[in-house]
């Protein structure tokens, strides 16, 4: 931690700051310039994070040296983490190809979609049973019935399944049926949910909040990791922007940005990022080229009848086409799924 004092700080101010630092059991290192005094602090930075030193009159800036996330950081684990989900590996060159409808609507529809995406090469089936809809009047999901369908169809097609959990109270129920919890964009900073999920060992797909920074995303991952669950997969799904021709704006830089700062796998969801089936294929390819550990795509056998996110769903033949392209690219890049 480095503390920068305001220009021409008095000796009294300097002494006051030094005293606070020593009170915390830390060692100050004073550097006095002609106009400026800078104090380096040696010791456990965590102790300082609980103290609002910025509030002391005379302190201009408090600059942390270490990243605020530790367990999620690249420094903590130099090697890429590979998350195991049943037979599927996510990270370290193995791609998670997640596909399925936005919402689980019926056993028959889910079965049809699952069969198609599996044939195209998807290795994880998705489907929402609890839907975070903007309007309380929109379809909210089938709840436990939906979870049962998801599990049964996952077993039938030999695919692990992922579904969203929106509230800590839903965890025991969802845990019974799903192989992977999804924490949606709207809940990325639901800290109680993150803590509770951290106490399970189930794999977590943590989606970036629509106005969250990459640092915010990694801090949310830290919540899960610090509770003892190391199985976190991050997901870039676009952030809000001024551009109104797409649903969100896909921040592709988040992929290499996260990879530089963290050992956790990160996948990309071009469906929610764009809301547009015509853009999804190009961005799915681009995300693999950018180093993503997987691609998450919504697929529906009849988008016009879908109860949620129909307009952005790919038809199964289109999904198969995209997957064939991704397979070629993955081969060139030495990655597999
Ligand atoms: C979803 O996956 O259906 C979903 C609601 O995603 P997000 O949380 O990214 O909006
Ligand atoms: Mn959706």
CSV table of C-alpha atoms in Angstrom, one decimal, residues 15-295:
chain,number,residue,atom,x,y,z
A,15,UNK,CA,3.0,12.0,12.3
A,16,UNK,CA,-0.7,11.3,12.6
A,17,UNK,CA,-0.7,9.0,9.5
A,18,UNK,CA,2.5,7.2,10.8
A,19,UNK,CA,0.9,6.6,14.1
A,20,UNK,CA,-2.2,5.1,12.5
A,21,UNK,CA,0.0,2.7,10.5
A,22,UNK,CA,2.0,1.6,13.5
A,23,UNK,CA,-1.2,1.1,15.5
A,24,UNK,CA,-2.2,-1.5,12.9
A,25,UNK,CA,1.1,-3.4,13.5
A,26,UNK,CA,2.5,-2.3,10.1
A,27,UNK,CA,5.8,-0.6,9.2
A,28,UNK,CA,5.7,2.8,7.5
A,29,UNK,CA,8.4,3.8,5.1
A,30,UNK,CA,8.7,7.6,4.7
A,31,UNK,CA,9.8,9.3,1.6
A,32,UNK,CA,9.9,13.1,1.8
A,33,UNK,CA,10.2,15.1,-1.4
A,34,UNK,CA,10.5,18.9,-1.8
A,35,UNK,CA,6.7,19.3,-1.8
A,36,UNK,CA,5.3,15.8,-1.4
A,37,UNK,CA,5.5,13.1,1.2
A,38,UNK,CA,4.8,9.5,0.2
A,39,UNK,CA,4.5,6.7,2.8
A,40,UNK,CA,5.0,3.1,1.8
A,41,UNK,CA,3.4,0.6,4.1
A,42,UNK,CA,5.0,-2.8,4.7
A,43,UNK,CA,3.0,-5.7,6.1
A,44,UNK,CA,-0.4,-7.3,5.6
A,45,UNK,CA,-2.4,-5.1,3.3
A,46,UNK,CA,-5.6,-6.6,4.5
A,47,UNK,CA,-5.2,-4.8,7.8
A,48,UNK,CA,-5.2,-1.5,6.0
A,49,UNK,CA,-8.2,-2.3,3.8
A,50,UNK,CA,-10.5,-2.2,6.9
A,51,UNK,CA,-9.2,1.3,7.8
A,52,UNK,CA,-10.5,4.3,5.7
A,53,UNK,CA,-7.1,6.1,5.8
A,54,UNK,CA,-8.4,8.1,2.9
A,55,UNK,CA,-10.6,9.9,5.4
A,56,UNK,CA,-7.6,11.5,7.2
A,57,UNK,CA,-7.4,15.1,6.2
A,58,UNK,CA,-4.1,15.5,4.5
A,59,UNK,CA,-4.2,12.1,2.7
A,60,UNK,CA,-4.6,12.5,-1.0
A,61,UNK,CA,-4.6,8.9,-2.2
A,62,UNK,CA,-4.3,5.4,-0.9
A,63,UNK,CA,-3.0,3.0,-3.5
A,64,UNK,CA,-3.1,-0.7,-3.0
A,65,UNK,CA,-0.2,-2.7,-4.5
A,66,UNK,CA,-1.7,-6.1,-4.3
A,67,UNK,CA,-4.9,-7.1,-6.1
A,68,UNK,CA,-8.0,-7.1,-3.9
A,69,UNK,CA,-8.8,-10.6,-5.1
A,70,UNK,CA,-6.3,-13.3,-3.9
A,71,UNK,CA,-7.6,-16.8,-4.5
A,72,UNK,CA,-8.8,-15.9,-7.9
A,73,UNK,CA,-5.6,-14.2,-8.9
A,74,UNK,CA,-3.0,-15.4,-11.3
A,75,UNK,CA,-0.3,-14.9,-8.6
A,76,UNK,CA,-2.1,-17.4,-6.4
A,77,UNK,CA,-2.1,-20.1,-9.1
A,78,UNK,CA,0.2,-19.7,-12.1
A,79,UNK,CA,-1.3,-22.6,-14.0
A,80,UNK,CA,-4.8,-22.4,-15.6
A,81,UNK,CA,-7.4,-24.1,-13.4
A,82,UNK,CA,-9.2,-27.0,-15.1
A,83,UNK,CA,-12.7,-27.5,-13.7
A,84,UNK,CA,-14.1,-31.0,-14.0
A,85,UNK,CA,-17.8,-31.3,-14.7
A,86,UNK,CA,-18.6,-35.1,-14.9
A,87,UNK,CA,-16.6,-36.2,-17.9
A,88,UNK,CA,-16.2,-32.6,-19.3
A,89,UNK,CA,-13.1,-30.6,-18.6
A,90,UNK,CA,-13.3,-26.8,-18.7
A,91,UNK,CA,-10.1,-24.9,-19.1
A,92,UNK,CA,-6.5,-25.7,-20.0
A,93,UNK,CA,-7.4,-26.3,-23.7
A,94,UNK,CA,-10.7,-28.1,-23.1
A,95,UNK,CA,-13.8,-26.2,-24.2
A,96,UNK,CA,-17.2,-26.1,-22.5
A,97,UNK,CA,-19.8,-26.0,-25.3
A,98,UNK,CA,-23.0,-25.1,-23.5
A,99,UNK,CA,-26.2,-25.1,-25.4
A,100,UNK,CA,-30.0,-25.4,-24.9
A,101,UNK,CA,-33.1,-23.3,-24.6
A,102,UNK,CA,-33.3,-20.2,-22.4
A,103,UNK,CA,-36.1,-21.7,-20.4
A,104,UNK,CA,-37.2,-25.3,-19.9
A,105,UNK,CA,-40.7,-25.5,-21.4
A,106,UNK,CA,-41.6,-29.1,-21.6
A,107,UNK,CA,-40.0,-32.5,-21.6
A,108,UNK,CA,-40.6,-33.0,-25.3
A,109,UNK,CA,-39.2,-29.7,-26.5
A,110,UNK,CA,-36.1,-30.0,-24.2
A,111,UNK,CA,-35.6,-33.5,-25.5
A,112,UNK,CA,-35.7,-32.4,-29.1
A,113,UNK,CA,-33.3,-29.5,-28.5
A,114,UNK,CA,-30.9,-31.6,-26.4
A,115,UNK,CA,-30.7,-34.3,-29.0
A,116,UNK,CA,-29.9,-31.7,-31.7
A,117,UNK,CA,-27.2,-29.8,-29.7
A,118,UNK,CA,-25.6,-33.1,-28.5
A,119,UNK,CA,-25.4,-34.2,-32.1
A,120,UNK,CA,-23.7,-30.9,-33.1
A,121,UNK,CA,-21.1,-31.4,-30.4
A,122,UNK,CA,-22.4,-29.6,-27.3
A,123,UNK,CA,-21.1,-31.2,-24.1
A,124,UNK,CA,-23.2,-29.4,-21.5
A,125,UNK,CA,-27.0,-28.8,-21.6
A,126,UNK,CA,-28.5,-25.6,-20.3
A,127,UNK,CA,-32.1,-24.6,-19.5
A,128,UNK,CA,-33.7,-22.3,-17.0
A,129,UNK,CA,-36.2,-23.5,-14.4
A,130,UNK,CA,-36.2,-20.2,-12.4
A,131,UNK,CA,-36.1,-17.3,-14.8
A,132,UNK,CA,-35.0,-13.7,-13.9
A,133,UNK,CA,-37.5,-11.9,-16.1
A,134,UNK,CA,-37.6,-8.1,-16.3
A,135,UNK,CA,-41.4,-8.2,-16.1
A,136,UNK,CA,-43.2,-10.1,-13.3
A,137,UNK,CA,-45.9,-11.0,-15.9
A,138,UNK,CA,-43.4,-12.8,-18.2
A,139,UNK,CA,-42.9,-16.6,-17.9
A,140,UNK,CA,-41.0,-17.3,-14.7
A,141,UNK,CA,-40.0,-20.9,-15.4
A,142,UNK,CA,-41.4,-24.3,-14.5
A,143,UNK,CA,-39.5,-24.5,-11.1
A,144,UNK,CA,-39.0,-28.1,-9.8
A,145,UNK,CA,-40.9,-29.7,-12.7
A,146,UNK,CA,-38.4,-28.0,-15.1
A,147,UNK,CA,-35.5,-29.2,-13.0
A,148,UNK,CA,-36.7,-32.8,-13.2
A,149,UNK,CA,-37.0,-32.5,-17.0
A,150,UNK,CA,-33.6,-31.1,-17.2
A,151,UNK,CA,-32.0,-33.9,-15.2
A,152,UNK,CA,-33.9,-36.6,-17.0
A,153,UNK,CA,-33.0,-35.2,-20.5
A,154,UNK,CA,-29.4,-34.7,-19.4
A,155,UNK,CA,-29.2,-38.3,-18.3
A,156,UNK,CA,-30.9,-39.5,-21.5
A,157,UNK,CA,-28.4,-37.6,-23.7
A,158,UNK,CA,-25.4,-38.2,-21.4
A,159,UNK,CA,-24.7,-34.5,-20.8
A,160,UNK,CA,-24.1,-32.6,-17.5
A,161,UNK,CA,-26.7,-29.9,-17.0
A,162,UNK,CA,-26.5,-26.2,-15.9
A,163,UNK,CA,-29.4,-24.1,-14.6
A,164,UNK,CA,-29.8,-20.8,-12.9
A,165,UNK,CA,-30.2,-20.4,-9.2
A,166,UNK,CA,-31.5,-16.9,-8.2
A,167,UNK,CA,-31.9,-17.1,-4.4
A,168,UNK,CA,-30.0,-18.9,-1.6
A,169,UNK,CA,-33.3,-20.6,-0.7
A,170,UNK,CA,-33.3,-22.4,-4.0
A,171,UNK,CA,-29.9,-23.9,-3.6
A,172,UNK,CA,-30.9,-27.2,-1.9
A,173,UNK,CA,-33.5,-27.9,-4.6
A,174,UNK,CA,-31.4,-26.9,-7.6
A,175,UNK,CA,-28.4,-28.8,-6.1
A,176,UNK,CA,-30.4,-32.1,-6.2
A,177,UNK,CA,-31.0,-31.9,-10.0
A,178,UNK,CA,-28.2,-29.8,-11.6
A,179,UNK,CA,-24.5,-30.6,-12.2
A,180,UNK,CA,-23.6,-26.9,-12.4
A,181,UNK,CA,-25.2,-23.8,-10.8
A,182,UNK,CA,-25.6,-20.7,-13.0
A,183,UNK,CA,-25.4,-17.4,-11.3
A,184,UNK,CA,-27.0,-14.9,-13.7
A,185,UNK,CA,-25.8,-11.4,-14.6
A,186,UNK,CA,-28.5,-9.9,-12.4
A,187,UNK,CA,-27.2,-11.8,-9.4
A,188,UNK,CA,-23.4,-11.5,-9.9
A,189,UNK,CA,-23.3,-9.3,-6.8
A,190,UNK,CA,-25.9,-11.2,-4.7
A,191,UNK,CA,-23.3,-11.8,-2.0
A,192,UNK,CA,-25.5,-14.0,0.2
A,193,UNK,CA,-26.0,-16.3,-2.9
A,194,UNK,CA,-22.3,-16.3,-3.7
A,195,UNK,CA,-21.4,-17.2,-0.1
A,196,UNK,CA,-24.0,-20.0,0.1
A,197,UNK,CA,-22.9,-21.4,-3.3
A,198,UNK,CA,-19.3,-21.2,-2.0
A,199,UNK,CA,-20.2,-23.6,0.7
A,200,UNK,CA,-21.2,-26.3,-1.8
A,201,UNK,CA,-18.7,-28.1,-4.0
A,202,UNK,CA,-20.8,-27.9,-7.2
A,203,UNK,CA,-19.4,-26.2,-10.3
A,204,UNK,CA,-20.5,-22.6,-10.7
A,205,UNK,CA,-21.0,-20.7,-13.9
A,206,UNK,CA,-20.6,-17.1,-12.8
A,207,UNK,CA,-21.9,-14.6,-15.4
A,208,UNK,CA,-20.6,-11.1,-15.5
A,209,UNK,CA,-23.1,-8.5,-14.3
A,210,UNK,CA,-24.3,-6.1,-17.0
A,211,UNK,CA,-22.6,-3.1,-15.4
A,212,UNK,CA,-19.8,-5.0,-13.6
A,213,UNK,CA,-16.1,-4.4,-14.3
A,214,UNK,CA,-13.8,-7.3,-14.8
A,215,UNK,CA,-12.5,-6.5,-11.2
A,216,UNK,CA,-16.1,-6.8,-9.9
A,217,UNK,CA,-16.5,-10.1,-11.6
A,218,UNK,CA,-13.2,-11.4,-10.1
A,219,UNK,CA,-14.3,-10.1,-6.6
A,220,UNK,CA,-17.5,-12.1,-7.0
A,221,UNK,CA,-15.6,-15.2,-7.9
A,222,UNK,CA,-13.4,-14.5,-4.8
A,223,UNK,CA,-16.6,-14.7,-2.6
A,224,UNK,CA,-17.3,-18.3,-3.9
A,225,UNK,CA,-13.6,-19.4,-3.7
A,226,UNK,CA,-13.1,-17.9,-0.2
A,227,UNK,CA,-16.0,-20.1,1.1
A,228,UNK,CA,-14.2,-23.2,-0.1
A,229,UNK,CA,-15.6,-23.9,-3.5
A,230,UNK,CA,-12.8,-23.8,-6.1
A,231,UNK,CA,-15.0,-24.8,-9.1
A,232,UNK,CA,-15.7,-21.5,-10.7
A,233,UNK,CA,-16.1,-20.9,-14.4
A,234,UNK,CA,-16.5,-17.2,-15.4
A,235,UNK,CA,-18.7,-16.0,-18.3
A,236,UNK,CA,-18.6,-12.9,-20.3
A,237,UNK,CA,-22.1,-12.1,-21.6
A,238,UNK,CA,-21.9,-8.5,-22.6
A,239,UNK,CA,-22.3,-5.2,-20.7
A,240,UNK,CA,-24.7,-2.3,-21.1
A,241,UNK,CA,-23.7,0.4,-23.5
A,242,UNK,CA,-25.0,3.2,-25.6
A,243,UNK,CA,-25.2,1.0,-28.6
A,244,UNK,CA,-28.9,0.0,-29.1
A,245,UNK,CA,-28.7,-2.2,-32.1
A,246,UNK,CA,-27.5,-5.1,-29.9
A,247,UNK,CA,-28.9,-6.3,-26.6
A,248,UNK,CA,-25.6,-5.7,-24.8
A,249,UNK,CA,-22.0,-5.0,-25.9
A,250,UNK,CA,-19.8,-8.0,-25.9
A,251,UNK,CA,-16.5,-7.1,-24.2
A,252,UNK,CA,-14.2,-9.5,-25.9
A,253,UNK,CA,-11.2,-8.0,-24.2
A,254,UNK,CA,-12.5,-9.5,-21.0
A,255,UNK,CA,-11.3,-12.9,-22.1
A,256,UNK,CA,-7.5,-12.1,-22.3
A,257,UNK,CA,-8.0,-9.5,-19.6
A,258,UNK,CA,-9.3,-12.1,-17.1
A,259,UNK,CA,-6.7,-14.7,-18.3
A,260,UNK,CA,-3.9,-12.3,-17.4
A,261,UNK,CA,-5.3,-11.6,-14.0
A,262,UNK,CA,-6.8,-14.9,-13.0
A,263,UNK,CA,-6.3,-18.7,-13.3
A,264,UNK,CA,-10.0,-19.3,-13.6
A,265,UNK,CA,-11.6,-20.5,-16.9
A,266,UNK,CA,-13.7,-18.0,-18.7
A,267,UNK,CA,-16.3,-18.7,-21.4
A,268,UNK,CA,-18.3,-16.4,-23.7
A,269,UNK,CA,-22.1,-16.1,-24.2
A,270,UNK,CA,-22.7,-14.4,-27.5
A,271,UNK,CA,-26.5,-15.0,-27.2
A,272,UNK,CA,-27.2,-12.7,-24.3
A,273,UNK,CA,-24.3,-10.4,-25.4
A,274,UNK,CA,-26.0,-9.6,-28.7
A,275,UNK,CA,-29.6,-10.8,-28.6
A,276,UNK,CA,-29.1,-11.4,-32.4
A,277,UNK,CA,-28.9,-14.8,-34.1
A,278,UNK,CA,-27.2,-13.1,-37.1
A,279,UNK,CA,-24.3,-12.0,-35.0
A,280,UNK,CA,-23.8,-15.1,-32.8
A,281,UNK,CA,-21.8,-17.2,-35.2
A,282,UNK,CA,-19.1,-14.6,-35.8
A,283,UNK,CA,-18.8,-13.8,-32.1
A,284,UNK,CA,-18.7,-17.5,-31.1
A,285,UNK,CA,-15.7,-17.9,-33.4
A,286,UNK,CA,-14.1,-14.7,-32.2
A,287,UNK,CA,-14.4,-15.8,-28.6
A,288,UNK,CA,-12.6,-19.1,-29.2
A,289,UNK,CA,-9.9,-17.2,-31.2
A,290,UNK,CA,-9.6,-14.8,-28.2
A,291,UNK,CA,-8.8,-17.7,-25.8
A,292,UNK,CA,-12.2,-18.4,-24.4
A,293,UNK,CA,-12.6,-21.7,-22.6
A,294,UNK,CA,-16.0,-22.3,-24.1
A,295,UNK,CA,-19.1,-20.9,-25.7
